[in-house]
Amino acid sequence: MEGDCLSCMKYLMFLFNFFIFLGGACLLGLGIWVIVDPTGFREIVAANPLLFTGAYIMLAMGAMLFLLGFLGCCGAIRENKCLLLFFFMFILLIFLAELSAAILAFIFRENLTREFFTKELKKHYQRNNDTDVFSSTWNSVMITFACCGVNGPEDFEATAHGPYSSVEKAMPEACCQRELQSREGMFVNKEACLAGVERFQNRQGCYTVILNSFETYVYLAGALAIGVLAIELFAMIFAMCLFRGIQ
């Protein structure tokens, strides 16, 4: 009976580590995509040090989980106590790091409010100055998502930097409608847009557009994170039980 229990524990351990292996592969792939993606998302990440750091953390965590899942599978099948102990210690460290990251994200969630982004936009945005990373990033966001400002065109009434005309103060070029939502896309009617004709302008704020676009993915990411934590917890339990059962 004890041998059957140990054998069952070994295959359960292998199963959970296989899921960790797959999860690590997904995180690794996602991290690589965020960093090398050519559609403009890379610019958004690079402009924000927190997002830039987060992308590399995700890449490192994915690589580590990928490796540990592989080691855990080998340790379970070969019944190697050294590999199992190594696996348990590192999974524990990763589990604690992920919990800490989740707690910090919850504590600092107020930095992602509409008011925070509006304040930063009005303070730092320099319109068509593509040498400024902040402005270039905002222009890429507005073009890609066909939106304007955080709340709408009214956000730019107090963002004048340099000798602009009163018309240009009211509407940056990035808020004008394009036939294709990219920097290479032709304007539908740039002159009419800058002159204040609303049907040639993107009137919706980026905060709402992006929130609606990513709402499903945020819940999916949250569910995935909870699932990963649960899998890691069970994997640690099985690793310790198998470690103690191996003679």
Short mmCIF file of C-alpha atoms in Angstrom, two decimals, residues 8-181:
data_model
loop_
_atom_site.label_atom_id
_atom_site.label_comp_id
_atom_site.label_asym_id
_atom_site.label_seq_id
_atom_site.Cartn_x
_atom_site.Cartn_y
_atom_site.Cartn_z
CA CYS A 8 0.64 7.75 -7.08
CA MET A 9 2.38 10.71 -5.46
CA LYS A 10 5.20 10.46 -7.99
CA TYR A 11 2.86 10.66 -10.98
CA LEU A 12 0.82 13.47 -9.41
CA MET A 13 4.07 15.32 -8.83
CA PHE A 14 4.98 14.78 -12.48
CA LEU A 15 1.54 16.04 -13.59
CA PHE A 16 1.72 19.26 -11.55
CA ASN A 17 5.27 19.91 -12.71
CA PHE A 18 4.19 19.42 -16.28
CA PHE A 19 1.63 22.22 -15.75
CA ILE A 20 4.35 24.42 -14.23
CA PHE A 21 6.52 23.63 -17.26
CA LEU A 22 3.70 24.71 -19.61
CA GLY A 23 2.97 27.83 -17.53
CA GLY A 24 6.64 28.81 -17.65
CA ALA A 25 6.69 28.29 -21.41
CA CYS A 26 3.62 30.58 -21.79
CA LEU A 27 5.14 33.32 -19.61
CA LEU A 28 8.43 33.02 -21.49
CA GLY A 29 6.66 33.35 -24.84
CA LEU A 30 4.55 36.28 -23.63
CA GLY A 31 7.61 38.08 -22.24
CA ILE A 32 9.48 37.66 -25.52
CA TRP A 33 6.45 38.92 -27.48
CA VAL A 34 6.09 42.04 -25.30
CA ILE A 35 9.77 42.92 -25.75
CA VAL A 36 10.10 42.27 -29.50
CA ASP A 37 6.52 42.99 -30.69
CA PRO A 38 6.75 45.31 -33.74
CA THR A 39 3.22 46.77 -33.56
CA GLY A 40 4.08 49.63 -31.17
CA PHE A 41 3.42 47.90 -27.84
CA ARG A 42 7.18 47.78 -27.31
CA GLU A 43 7.31 51.59 -27.35
CA ILE A 44 4.62 51.77 -24.67
CA VAL A 45 6.53 49.34 -22.46
CA ALA A 46 9.88 51.06 -23.02
CA ALA A 47 8.45 54.46 -22.07
CA ASN A 48 7.36 53.30 -18.64
CA PRO A 49 10.22 52.01 -16.43
CA LEU A 50 7.76 50.01 -14.31
CA LEU A 51 6.29 48.22 -17.35
CA PHE A 52 9.75 47.77 -18.86
CA THR A 53 11.01 46.14 -15.66
CA GLY A 54 7.83 44.07 -15.39
CA ALA A 55 8.30 42.67 -18.91
CA TYR A 56 11.80 41.44 -18.06
CA ILE A 57 10.64 40.07 -14.71
CA MET A 58 7.92 38.14 -16.55
CA LEU A 59 10.56 36.84 -18.97
CA ALA A 60 12.86 35.77 -16.13
CA MET A 61 10.01 34.15 -14.17
CA GLY A 62 8.87 32.27 -17.26
CA ALA A 63 12.38 30.94 -17.90
CA MET A 64 12.76 29.93 -14.25
CA LEU A 65 9.39 28.16 -14.11
CA PHE A 66 10.19 26.45 -17.42
CA LEU A 67 13.47 25.13 -15.99
CA LEU A 68 12.03 24.19 -12.59
CA GLY A 69 9.08 22.37 -14.15
CA PHE A 70 11.54 20.32 -16.16
CA LEU A 71 13.69 19.60 -13.08
CA GLY A 72 10.60 18.69 -11.04
CA CYS A 73 9.48 16.21 -13.69
CA CYS A 74 12.95 14.65 -13.75
CA GLY A 75 13.14 14.54 -9.94
CA ALA A 76 9.74 12.83 -9.67
CA ILE A 77 10.33 10.21 -12.37
CA ARG A 78 13.91 9.42 -11.26
CA GLU A 79 13.00 9.73 -7.53
CA ASN A 80 16.04 11.92 -6.96
CA LYS A 81 15.91 13.53 -3.48
CA CYS A 82 18.49 16.21 -4.35
CA LEU A 83 16.47 17.42 -7.36
CA LEU A 84 13.24 17.34 -5.34
CA LEU A 85 14.73 19.43 -2.52
CA PHE A 86 16.22 21.91 -5.01
CA PHE A 87 12.85 22.13 -6.74
CA PHE A 88 10.94 22.68 -3.49
CA MET A 89 13.22 25.50 -2.29
CA PHE A 90 13.09 27.43 -5.55
CA ILE A 91 9.34 26.98 -6.04
CA LEU A 92 8.88 28.30 -2.49
CA LEU A 93 10.97 31.40 -3.31
CA ILE A 94 9.01 32.00 -6.53
CA PHE A 95 5.70 31.49 -4.70
CA LEU A 96 6.66 34.08 -2.06
CA ALA A 97 7.89 36.52 -4.74
CA GLU A 98 4.61 36.21 -6.68
CA LEU A 99 2.57 36.75 -3.53
CA SER A 100 4.65 39.86 -2.71
CA ALA A 101 4.18 41.19 -6.26
CA ALA A 102 0.41 40.68 -6.04
CA ILE A 103 0.24 42.51 -2.69
CA LEU A 104 2.35 45.42 -4.04
CA ALA A 105 0.18 45.63 -7.18
CA PHE A 106 -2.92 45.86 -4.98
CA ILE A 107 -1.35 48.52 -2.74
CA PHE A 108 -0.17 50.72 -5.64
CA ARG A 109 -3.24 50.25 -7.84
CA GLU A 110 -4.17 53.94 -7.32
CA ASN A 111 -1.28 54.82 -9.68
CA LEU A 112 -3.40 53.44 -12.53
CA THR A 113 -6.37 55.76 -12.04
CA ARG A 114 -7.82 58.05 -14.70
CA GLU A 115 -6.77 61.12 -12.65
CA PHE A 116 -3.14 59.96 -12.46
CA PHE A 117 -2.83 59.49 -16.25
CA THR A 118 -4.61 62.80 -16.93
CA LYS A 119 -2.22 64.67 -14.64
CA GLU A 120 0.84 63.06 -16.24
CA LEU A 121 -0.45 63.77 -19.76
CA LYS A 122 -1.07 67.46 -19.08
CA LYS A 123 2.31 67.79 -17.41
CA HIS A 124 4.60 65.99 -19.88
CA TYR A 125 2.91 65.68 -23.28
CA GLN A 126 4.69 67.58 -26.10
CA ARG A 127 2.43 66.69 -29.03
CA ASN A 128 4.37 65.82 -32.22
CA ASN A 129 7.81 65.82 -30.57
CA ASP A 130 8.82 62.23 -31.40
CA THR A 131 12.22 62.72 -29.77
CA ASP A 132 10.40 62.79 -26.42
CA VAL A 133 9.66 59.20 -25.37
CA PHE A 134 6.58 60.12 -23.33
CA SER A 135 4.97 62.08 -26.19
CA SER A 136 5.91 59.52 -28.83
CA THR A 137 4.40 56.75 -26.71
CA TRP A 138 1.14 58.63 -26.19
CA ASN A 139 0.93 59.34 -29.92
CA SER A 140 1.42 55.64 -30.66
CA VAL A 141 -1.32 54.71 -28.17
CA MET A 142 -3.79 57.25 -29.58
CA ILE A 143 -3.12 56.19 -33.17
CA THR A 144 -3.24 52.45 -32.44
CA PHE A 145 -6.45 52.57 -30.38
CA ALA A 146 -8.13 55.40 -32.35
CA CYS A 147 -8.61 57.47 -29.20
CA CYS A 148 -7.69 60.92 -27.91
CA GLY A 149 -6.14 61.82 -24.56
CA VAL A 150 -7.16 60.11 -21.34
CA ASN A 151 -10.74 61.40 -21.23
CA GLY A 152 -11.05 63.00 -24.69
CA PRO A 153 -9.79 65.99 -26.73
CA GLU A 154 -10.46 68.34 -23.79
CA ASP A 155 -7.34 66.94 -22.07
CA PHE A 156 -5.12 68.90 -24.47
CA GLU A 157 -6.49 72.35 -23.72
CA ALA A 158 -3.81 72.86 -21.04
CA THR A 159 -0.92 70.91 -22.58
CA ALA A 160 0.59 73.52 -24.87
CA HIS A 161 4.41 73.25 -25.15
CA GLY A 162 6.03 75.63 -27.61
CA PRO A 163 4.72 78.10 -30.20
CA TYR A 164 1.52 76.37 -31.33
CA SER A 165 -1.52 78.03 -32.85
CA SER A 166 -4.83 78.01 -30.99
CA VAL A 167 -6.17 75.34 -33.37
CA GLU A 168 -3.23 73.03 -32.70
CA LYS A 169 -3.63 73.54 -28.96
CA ALA A 170 -7.10 72.04 -29.18
CA MET A 171 -6.23 68.90 -31.15
CA PRO A 172 -2.93 67.04 -31.74
CA GLU A 173 -2.48 65.20 -35.04
CA ALA A 174 -2.52 61.83 -33.27
CA CYS A 175 -6.22 62.39 -32.47
CA CYS A 176 -7.18 62.73 -36.15
CA GLN A 177 -8.88 59.77 -37.82
CA ARG A 178 -6.79 57.63 -40.16
CA GLU A 179 -7.69 55.09 -42.79
CA LEU A 180 -5.32 52.61 -41.13
CA GLN A 181 -4.60 52.76 -37.39
#
